[in-house]
Amino acid sequence: QAKKHGKDRYEVFEPDMQRAFQASIELEADLRRAVVRHEFELRYQPIVNLTSGEITGVEALIRWAHPTRGEVAPMDFIPLAEETGMIVPIGEWVLREACSRVAAWNARRSGQPITVSVNLSAVQLEQPALPLIVQSALTSSGLPADRLILELTESLLVDHRPATLTRLTEIKALGVRLAIDDFGTGYSSLAYLRRFPVDIIKIDKSFVDDVVDEPTAAALTHGIIQLGRALQLSTIAEGIEHEGQLDSLADGNCELGQGYYFAEPLTRAALDELLFPADPA
Ligand code: C2E
Ligand code: MG
Ligand code: MG
Ligand code: MG
């Protein structure tokens, strides 16, 4: 049995690697089929005014309704979609679907129309056609540009190419707003605020998680909110799960928030019910 360590290790690892490789090939083939067969769905998570409790918008979050695996979460296929470039058609579908859906909701709603936040991948920003696609999604849905928010992650801004800034400036010129997602988790968050034409900061869930129990997290969170105010940016706190977190954020004058405390990402039908309680669609 002593010999098992040396040469035999290959026999242990090889089938594993083989299996992992096989699985990734299968996933890629599945994903290609999913694009053609439209196996994606959107969930909509309410974004709430922390003072009034009103829903001011929703974040569109993709799900893959896989025919045999069931619902696949974005973190299990977005990286592959990015590597293979499939995120480009998938992302365009997300944008068009989200804009159409929210334009339709706003047409039925009285009062202030809600916003829709759509996550963008770095790969999409490498496409010179992206501003045109955004423009087209707005025009064909009828959604006013100021009701669309595009969310960018800090990693996207870290590794940005020179063209990224040009692209973002073109998109901003349409009247669309830009948010930095997961703010505070990157290496030099503050630098992006100078360099990129951002309108909204989304405070990462990791700060919100500890805002009640950890004085440092609370101080940082409240500091980010004040920074946002000084720069005339809106702040959205992510991942609010408890009333205590809400209280701390509201005390710090955080404008907006989202999280399971208010609602999980909801199906279209569930959001219909939430928005039009007396008038089921
Ligand atoms: P994100 O943009 O930061 O989205 C927030 C994530 O936190 C979502 O996970 C949401 O379901 C989850 N979340 C919201 N509130 C709570 C809470 O109170 N507690 C906890 N534990 N989680 C909460 P989800 O839907 O799995 O999405 C994960 C990430 O995948 C997103 O992070 C985003 O970066 C990416 N993603 C989702 N949809 C798209 C898309 O259409 N395109 C691209 N490029 N990326 C997407
Ligand atoms: Mg997001
Ligand atoms: Mg986020
Ligand atoms: Mg996040």
CSV table of C-alpha atoms and ligand atoms in Angstrom, one decimal:
chain,number,residue,atom,x,y,z
A,1,GLN,CA,0.0,0.0,0.0
A,2,ALA,CA,3.0,2.3,0.5
A,3,LYS,CA,3.5,2.6,-3.2
A,4,LYS,CA,0.0,4.2,-3.6
A,5,HIS,CA,1.5,7.6,-3.0
A,6,GLY,CA,3.9,8.0,-5.9
A,7,LYS,CA,2.9,6.8,-9.3
A,8,ASP,CA,-0.6,5.7,-8.4
A,9,ARG,CA,-1.7,9.3,-7.7
A,10,TYR,CA,-2.0,9.9,-11.4
A,11,GLU,CA,-4.6,7.1,-11.5
A,12,VAL,CA,-6.5,8.8,-8.7
A,13,PHE,CA,-6.4,12.3,-10.2
A,14,GLU,CA,-6.7,11.5,-13.9
A,15,PRO,CA,-10.3,10.2,-13.9
A,16,ASP,CA,-11.3,13.2,-11.7
A,17,MET,CA,-9.8,15.7,-14.1
A,18,GLN,CA,-11.2,13.7,-17.0
A,19,ARG,CA,-14.6,13.9,-15.4
A,20,ALA,CA,-14.3,17.6,-14.7
A,21,PHE,CA,-13.2,18.3,-18.2
A,22,GLN,CA,-16.1,16.1,-19.6
A,23,ALA,CA,-18.5,18.0,-17.4
A,24,SER,CA,-17.3,21.4,-18.6
A,25,ILE,CA,-17.6,20.2,-22.3
A,26,GLU,CA,-21.2,19.1,-21.5
A,27,LEU,CA,-22.0,22.3,-19.8
A,28,GLU,CA,-20.7,24.3,-22.8
A,29,ALA,CA,-22.8,22.2,-25.2
A,30,ASP,CA,-25.8,22.6,-23.0
A,31,LEU,CA,-25.3,26.3,-22.8
A,32,ARG,CA,-25.2,26.6,-26.6
A,33,ARG,CA,-28.5,24.8,-26.8
A,34,ALA,CA,-29.9,27.0,-24.0
A,35,VAL,CA,-29.2,30.1,-26.1
A,36,VAL,CA,-30.9,28.7,-29.1
A,37,ARG,CA,-33.9,27.3,-27.2
A,38,HIS,CA,-34.3,30.3,-24.9
A,39,GLU,CA,-34.0,28.4,-21.6
A,40,PHE,CA,-33.3,31.5,-19.6
A,41,GLU,CA,-35.6,33.4,-17.3
A,42,LEU,CA,-35.4,36.5,-15.3
A,43,ARG,CA,-36.1,37.0,-11.6
A,44,TYR,CA,-36.8,40.5,-10.3
A,45,GLN,CA,-35.6,41.6,-6.9
A,46,PRO,CA,-37.3,44.7,-5.5
A,47,ILE,CA,-35.2,47.7,-4.6
A,48,VAL,CA,-36.8,49.6,-1.8
A,49,ASN,CA,-36.7,53.1,-0.4
A,50,LEU,CA,-35.4,52.5,3.1
A,51,THR,CA,-37.4,55.4,4.6
A,52,SER,CA,-40.8,55.0,2.9
A,53,GLY,CA,-40.6,51.2,2.2
A,54,GLU,CA,-41.8,51.9,-1.4
A,55,ILE,CA,-40.5,49.8,-4.3
A,56,THR,CA,-38.5,52.2,-6.5
A,57,GLY,CA,-37.1,49.5,-8.8
A,58,VAL,CA,-36.1,46.0,-9.5
A,59,GLU,CA,-32.8,44.2,-10.3
A,60,ALA,CA,-33.1,41.7,-13.1
A,61,LEU,CA,-31.2,38.4,-12.2
A,62,ILE,CA,-30.9,35.6,-14.7
A,63,ARG,CA,-31.7,32.0,-14.1
A,64,TRP,CA,-31.2,29.1,-16.4
A,65,ALA,CA,-34.1,26.6,-16.5
A,66,HIS,CA,-32.1,23.6,-17.4
A,67,PRO,CA,-34.2,20.7,-18.8
A,68,THR,CA,-32.6,18.1,-16.5
A,69,ARG,CA,-30.5,19.9,-13.9
A,70,GLY,CA,-33.3,22.2,-12.9
A,71,GLU,CA,-32.6,25.9,-12.1
A,72,VAL,CA,-29.0,26.8,-12.6
A,73,ALA,CA,-27.7,29.9,-10.7
A,74,PRO,CA,-25.7,32.6,-12.6
A,75,MET,CA,-22.4,31.9,-10.8
A,76,ASP,CA,-22.6,28.3,-12.3
A,77,PHE,CA,-22.8,29.4,-15.9
A,78,ILE,CA,-22.0,33.2,-16.3
A,79,PRO,CA,-18.2,32.5,-16.1
A,80,LEU,CA,-18.4,29.9,-18.8
A,81,ALA,CA,-20.7,32.2,-20.8
A,82,GLU,CA,-18.1,34.9,-20.5
A,83,GLU,CA,-15.2,32.6,-21.5
A,84,THR,CA,-17.0,31.4,-24.6
A,85,GLY,CA,-18.5,34.8,-25.6
A,86,MET,CA,-22.0,33.4,-25.2
A,87,ILE,CA,-22.6,36.2,-22.6
A,88,VAL,CA,-23.0,38.6,-25.6
A,89,PRO,CA,-26.3,37.1,-26.9
A,90,ILE,CA,-27.4,36.1,-23.4
A,91,GLY,CA,-26.7,39.6,-22.1
A,92,GLU,CA,-28.6,41.2,-25.0
A,93,TRP,CA,-31.6,39.0,-24.3
A,94,VAL,CA,-31.5,40.0,-20.6
A,95,LEU,CA,-31.4,43.7,-21.5
A,96,ARG,CA,-34.3,43.5,-24.0
A,97,GLU,CA,-36.4,41.3,-21.8
A,98,ALA,CA,-35.9,43.4,-18.6
A,99,CYS,CA,-36.6,46.7,-20.4
A,100,SER,CA,-39.8,45.3,-22.0
A,101,ARG,CA,-41.1,43.8,-18.8
A,102,VAL,CA,-40.5,46.9,-16.7
A,103,ALA,CA,-41.9,49.2,-19.4
A,104,ALA,CA,-45.1,47.0,-19.4
A,105,TRP,CA,-45.3,47.2,-15.6
A,106,ASN,CA,-44.8,50.9,-15.6
A,107,ALA,CA,-47.6,51.3,-18.2
A,108,ARG,CA,-50.0,49.6,-15.8
A,109,ARG,CA,-48.8,51.4,-12.7
A,110,SER,CA,-49.8,54.8,-11.4
A,111,GLY,CA,-47.3,56.9,-9.6
A,112,GLN,CA,-43.6,57.0,-10.1
A,113,PRO,CA,-42.4,54.5,-12.7
A,114,ILE,CA,-39.9,51.9,-11.3
A,115,THR,CA,-36.4,51.5,-12.5
A,116,VAL,CA,-34.7,48.3,-13.8
A,117,SER,CA,-31.1,47.4,-13.0
A,118,VAL,CA,-29.3,45.0,-15.4
A,119,ASN,CA,-25.9,43.4,-14.7
A,120,LEU,CA,-23.3,43.9,-17.4
A,121,SER,CA,-20.3,41.7,-18.0
A,122,ALA,CA,-16.9,43.0,-19.0
A,123,VAL,CA,-17.2,41.0,-22.2
A,124,GLN,CA,-20.3,42.9,-23.2
A,125,LEU,CA,-18.5,46.2,-22.8
A,126,GLU,CA,-15.8,45.0,-25.2
A,127,GLN,CA,-18.5,45.1,-27.9
A,128,PRO,CA,-18.4,48.3,-29.9
A,129,ALA,CA,-22.1,47.7,-30.6
A,130,LEU,CA,-23.2,47.8,-26.9
A,131,PRO,CA,-24.4,51.4,-26.9
A,132,LEU,CA,-26.5,50.7,-30.0
A,133,ILE,CA,-27.9,47.6,-28.4
A,134,VAL,CA,-28.8,49.6,-25.3
A,135,GLN,CA,-30.4,52.3,-27.4
A,136,SER,CA,-32.4,49.7,-29.3
A,137,ALA,CA,-33.6,47.9,-26.2
A,138,LEU,CA,-34.9,51.3,-24.9
A,139,THR,CA,-36.5,52.3,-28.2
A,140,SER,CA,-38.2,48.9,-28.8
A,141,SER,CA,-39.5,48.6,-25.3
A,142,GLY,CA,-40.5,52.2,-24.8
A,143,LEU,CA,-38.6,52.4,-21.5
A,144,PRO,CA,-37.3,55.9,-20.8
A,145,ALA,CA,-33.5,55.9,-20.5
A,146,ASP,CA,-33.6,57.3,-17.0
A,147,ARG,CA,-35.5,54.1,-15.8
A,148,LEU,CA,-32.5,51.9,-16.8
A,149,ILE,CA,-29.5,51.3,-14.6
A,150,LEU,CA,-26.6,49.3,-15.8
A,151,GLU,CA,-24.6,47.6,-13.0
A,152,LEU,CA,-20.8,47.2,-13.4
A,153,THR,CA,-18.6,45.2,-11.1
A,154,GLU,CA,-15.4,46.6,-9.8
A,155,SER,CA,-13.4,43.8,-11.4
A,156,LEU,CA,-14.8,45.0,-14.7
A,157,LEU,CA,-13.4,48.5,-14.0
A,158,VAL,CA,-10.0,47.2,-12.7
A,159,ASP,CA,-9.1,45.4,-15.9
A,160,HIS,CA,-10.8,47.9,-18.1
A,161,ARG,CA,-9.5,48.5,-21.6
A,162,PRO,CA,-9.2,52.0,-22.9
A,163,ALA,CA,-12.4,51.6,-25.0
A,164,THR,CA,-14.4,50.8,-21.8
A,165,LEU,CA,-14.5,54.4,-20.7
A,166,THR,CA,-15.5,55.5,-24.2
A,167,ARG,CA,-18.3,52.9,-24.3
A,168,LEU,CA,-19.6,53.9,-20.9
A,169,THR,CA,-19.6,57.6,-21.8
A,170,GLU,CA,-21.6,56.7,-25.0
A,171,ILE,CA,-24.1,54.8,-22.9
A,172,LYS,CA,-24.3,57.6,-20.3
A,173,ALA,CA,-25.1,60.0,-23.1
A,174,LEU,CA,-28.3,58.0,-23.8
A,175,GLY,CA,-29.5,59.1,-20.3
A,176,VAL,CA,-28.9,55.6,-18.8
A,177,ARG,CA,-27.4,55.5,-15.2
A,178,LEU,CA,-24.5,53.5,-14.1
A,179,ALA,CA,-24.0,51.7,-10.8
A,180,ILE,CA,-20.9,50.2,-9.3
A,181,ASP,CA,-21.9,46.7,-8.0
A,182,ASP,CA,-20.4,45.1,-4.9
A,183,PHE,CA,-18.8,48.4,-4.0
A,184,GLY,CA,-15.9,48.2,-1.5
A,185,THR,CA,-14.7,44.7,-2.4
A,186,GLY,CA,-12.2,45.8,-5.1
A,187,TYR,CA,-8.7,47.1,-4.6
A,188,SER,CA,-9.1,50.8,-5.3
A,189,SER,CA,-12.8,51.5,-5.3
A,190,LEU,CA,-12.3,55.2,-4.7
A,191,ALA,CA,-10.2,55.6,-7.9
A,192,TYR,CA,-13.1,54.4,-10.1
A,193,LEU,CA,-15.4,57.1,-8.7
A,194,ARG,CA,-13.0,59.7,-10.3
A,195,ARG,CA,-12.5,57.9,-13.5
A,196,PHE,CA,-15.9,56.5,-14.4
A,197,PRO,CA,-19.2,58.4,-14.8
A,198,VAL,CA,-21.0,56.5,-12.1
A,199,ASP,CA,-24.4,57.5,-10.6
A,200,ILE,CA,-25.0,54.9,-8.0
A,201,ILE,CA,-23.0,52.9,-5.5
A,202,LYS,CA,-24.2,49.5,-4.4
A,203,ILE,CA,-22.7,48.7,-1.0
A,204,ASP,CA,-21.6,45.1,-1.0
A,205,LYS,CA,-23.5,42.5,1.0
A,206,SER,CA,-20.3,41.7,3.0
A,207,PHE,CA,-20.5,45.1,4.7
A,208,VAL,CA,-24.2,44.8,5.3
A,209,ASP,CA,-23.8,41.3,6.8
A,210,ASP,CA,-21.7,42.8,9.7
A,211,VAL,CA,-23.2,46.2,10.0
A,212,VAL,CA,-24.9,45.4,13.3
A,213,ASP,CA,-22.2,43.3,15.1
A,214,GLU,CA,-19.0,44.8,13.8
A,215,PRO,CA,-18.2,48.4,14.5
A,216,THR,CA,-15.6,48.6,11.7
A,217,ALA,CA,-18.2,47.3,9.1
A,218,ALA,CA,-20.7,49.9,10.5
A,219,ALA,CA,-18.2,52.7,10.3
A,220,LEU,CA,-17.2,51.7,6.7
A,221,THR,CA,-20.8,51.4,5.6
A,222,HIS,CA,-21.8,54.7,7.0
A,223,GLY,CA,-18.7,56.2,5.5
A,224,ILE,CA,-19.5,54.9,2.1
A,225,ILE,CA,-23.0,56.4,2.4
A,226,GLN,CA,-21.6,59.8,3.3
A,227,LEU,CA,-19.1,59.6,0.5
A,228,GLY,CA,-22.0,58.8,-1.9
A,229,ARG,CA,-23.9,61.8,-0.6
A,230,ALA,CA,-20.8,64.1,-1.0
A,231,LEU,CA,-20.5,63.0,-4.6
A,232,GLN,CA,-24.2,63.3,-5.2
A,233,LEU,CA,-24.5,59.5,-5.8
A,234,SER,CA,-27.4,57.3,-4.7
A,235,THR,CA,-26.5,54.4,-2.4
A,236,ILE,CA,-28.1,51.0,-2.5
A,237,ALA,CA,-27.3,48.5,0.2
A,238,GLU,CA,-27.3,44.9,-0.9
A,239,GLY,CA,-28.3,41.7,0.9
A,240,ILE,CA,-30.4,43.2,3.8
A,241,GLU,CA,-31.7,40.1,5.7
A,242,HIS,CA,-32.6,41.5,9.1
A,243,GLU,CA,-34.5,44.4,10.6
A,244,GLY,CA,-31.4,45.3,12.6
A,245,GLN,CA,-29.4,45.8,9.4
A,246,LEU,CA,-32.2,47.9,8.0
A,247,ASP,CA,-32.2,50.1,11.1
A,248,SER,CA,-28.5,50.7,11.0
A,249,LEU,CA,-28.6,51.6,7.3
A,250,ALA,CA,-31.6,53.8,7.7
A,251,ASP,CA,-29.9,55.6,10.6
A,252,GLY,CA,-26.9,56.2,8.4
A,253,ASN,CA,-29.3,57.7,5.8
A,254,CYS,CA,-28.8,55.0,3.2
A,255,GLU,CA,-31.3,55.8,0.5
A,256,LEU,CA,-32.2,52.4,-1.0
A,257,GLY,CA,-31.8,48.7,-0.3
A,258,GLN,CA,-32.5,45.2,-1.4
A,259,GLY,CA,-32.4,41.8,0.3
A,260,TYR,CA,-34.3,38.8,1.5
A,261,TYR,CA,-35.7,41.0,4.4
A,262,PHE,CA,-37.9,42.7,1.7
A,263,ALA,CA,-38.1,40.1,-1.0
A,264,GLU,CA,-36.0,37.5,-2.8
A,265,PRO,CA,-35.6,37.7,-6.5
A,266,LEU,CA,-39.2,37.0,-7.7
A,267,THR,CA,-40.6,35.4,-10.8
A,268,ARG,CA,-42.5,37.7,-13.2
A,269,ALA,CA,-45.8,36.4,-11.9
A,270,ALA,CA,-44.9,37.0,-8.2
A,271,LEU,CA,-43.7,40.5,-9.0
A,272,ASP,CA,-47.0,41.1,-10.9
A,273,GLU,CA,-48.8,40.2,-7.7
A,274,LEU,CA,-46.7,42.4,-5.6
A,275,LEU,CA,-47.1,45.4,-7.9
A,276,PHE,CA,-50.8,44.9,-8.6
A,277,PRO,CA,-52.2,43.1,-5.6
A,278,ALA,CA,-55.9,43.8,-6.3
A,279,ASP,CA,-55.5,43.1,-10.0
A,280,PRO,CA,-53.8,39.8,-10.7
A,281,ALA,CA,-52.4,39.5,-14.2
B,1,C2E,P1,-25.2,40.7,-7.9
B,1,C2E,O1,-25.5,41.5,-9.1
B,1,C2E,O2,-24.4,41.3,-6.8
B,1,C2E,O3,-26.7,40.3,-7.4
B,1,C2E,C1,-27.0,40.1,-6.1
B,1,C2E,C2,-27.0,38.6,-5.7
B,1,C2E,O4,-27.3,38.5,-4.3
B,1,C2E,C3,-28.1,37.8,-6.4
B,1,C2E,O5,-27.6,36.5,-6.6
B,1,C2E,C4,-29.2,37.8,-5.4
B,1,C2E,O6,-30.1,36.7,-5.5
B,1,C2E,C5,-28.5,37.7,-4.1
B,1,C2E,N1,-29.2,38.3,-3.0
B,1,C2E,C6,-30.0,39.4,-2.9
B,1,C2E,N2,-30.4,39.6,-1.7
B,1,C2E,C7,-29.9,38.7,-0.9
B,1,C2E,C8,-29.9,38.5,0.5
B,1,C2E,O7,-30.6,39.1,1.3
B,1,C2E,N3,-29.1,37.4,1.0
B,1,C2E,C9,-28.4,36.7,0.2
B,1,C2E,N4,-27.7,35.7,0.7
B,1,C2E,N5,-28.3,36.9,-1.2
B,1,C2E,C10,-29.0,37.9,-1.7
B,1,C2E,P2,-27.8,35.7,-7.9
B,1,C2E,O8,-29.1,36.0,-8.5
B,1,C2E,O9,-27.4,34.3,-7.7
B,1,C2E,O10,-26.7,36.4,-8.9
B,1,C2E,C11,-25.3,36.3,-8.6
B,1,C2E,C12,-24.5,37.2,-9.5
B,1,C2E,O11,-24.6,36.8,-10.8
B,1,C2E,C13,-25.0,38.6,-9.5
B,1,C2E,O12,-24.5,39.3,-8.4
B,1,C2E,C14,-24.4,39.1,-10.8
B,1,C2E,O13,-23.0,39.5,-10.6
B,1,C2E,C15,-24.5,37.9,-11.7
B,1,C2E,N6,-25.6,38.0,-12.6
B,1,C2E,C16,-26.9,37.7,-12.3
B,1,C2E,N7,-27.7,38.0,-13.4
B,1,C2E,C17,-26.8,38.4,-14.4
B,1,C2E,C18,-27.0,38.8,-15.8
B,1,C2E,O14,-28.1,38.8,-16.3
B,1,C2E,N8,-25.9,39.1,-16.4
B,1,C2E,C19,-24.6,39.1,-15.8
B,1,C2E,N9,-23.6,39.5,-16.6
B,1,C2E,N10,-24.4,38.7,-14.6
B,1,C2E,C20,-25.5,38.4,-13.8
B,2,MG,MG,-26.0,43.4,-9.5
B,3,MG,MG,-24.3,43.2,-6.3
B,4,MG,MG,-23.0,41.1,-4.7
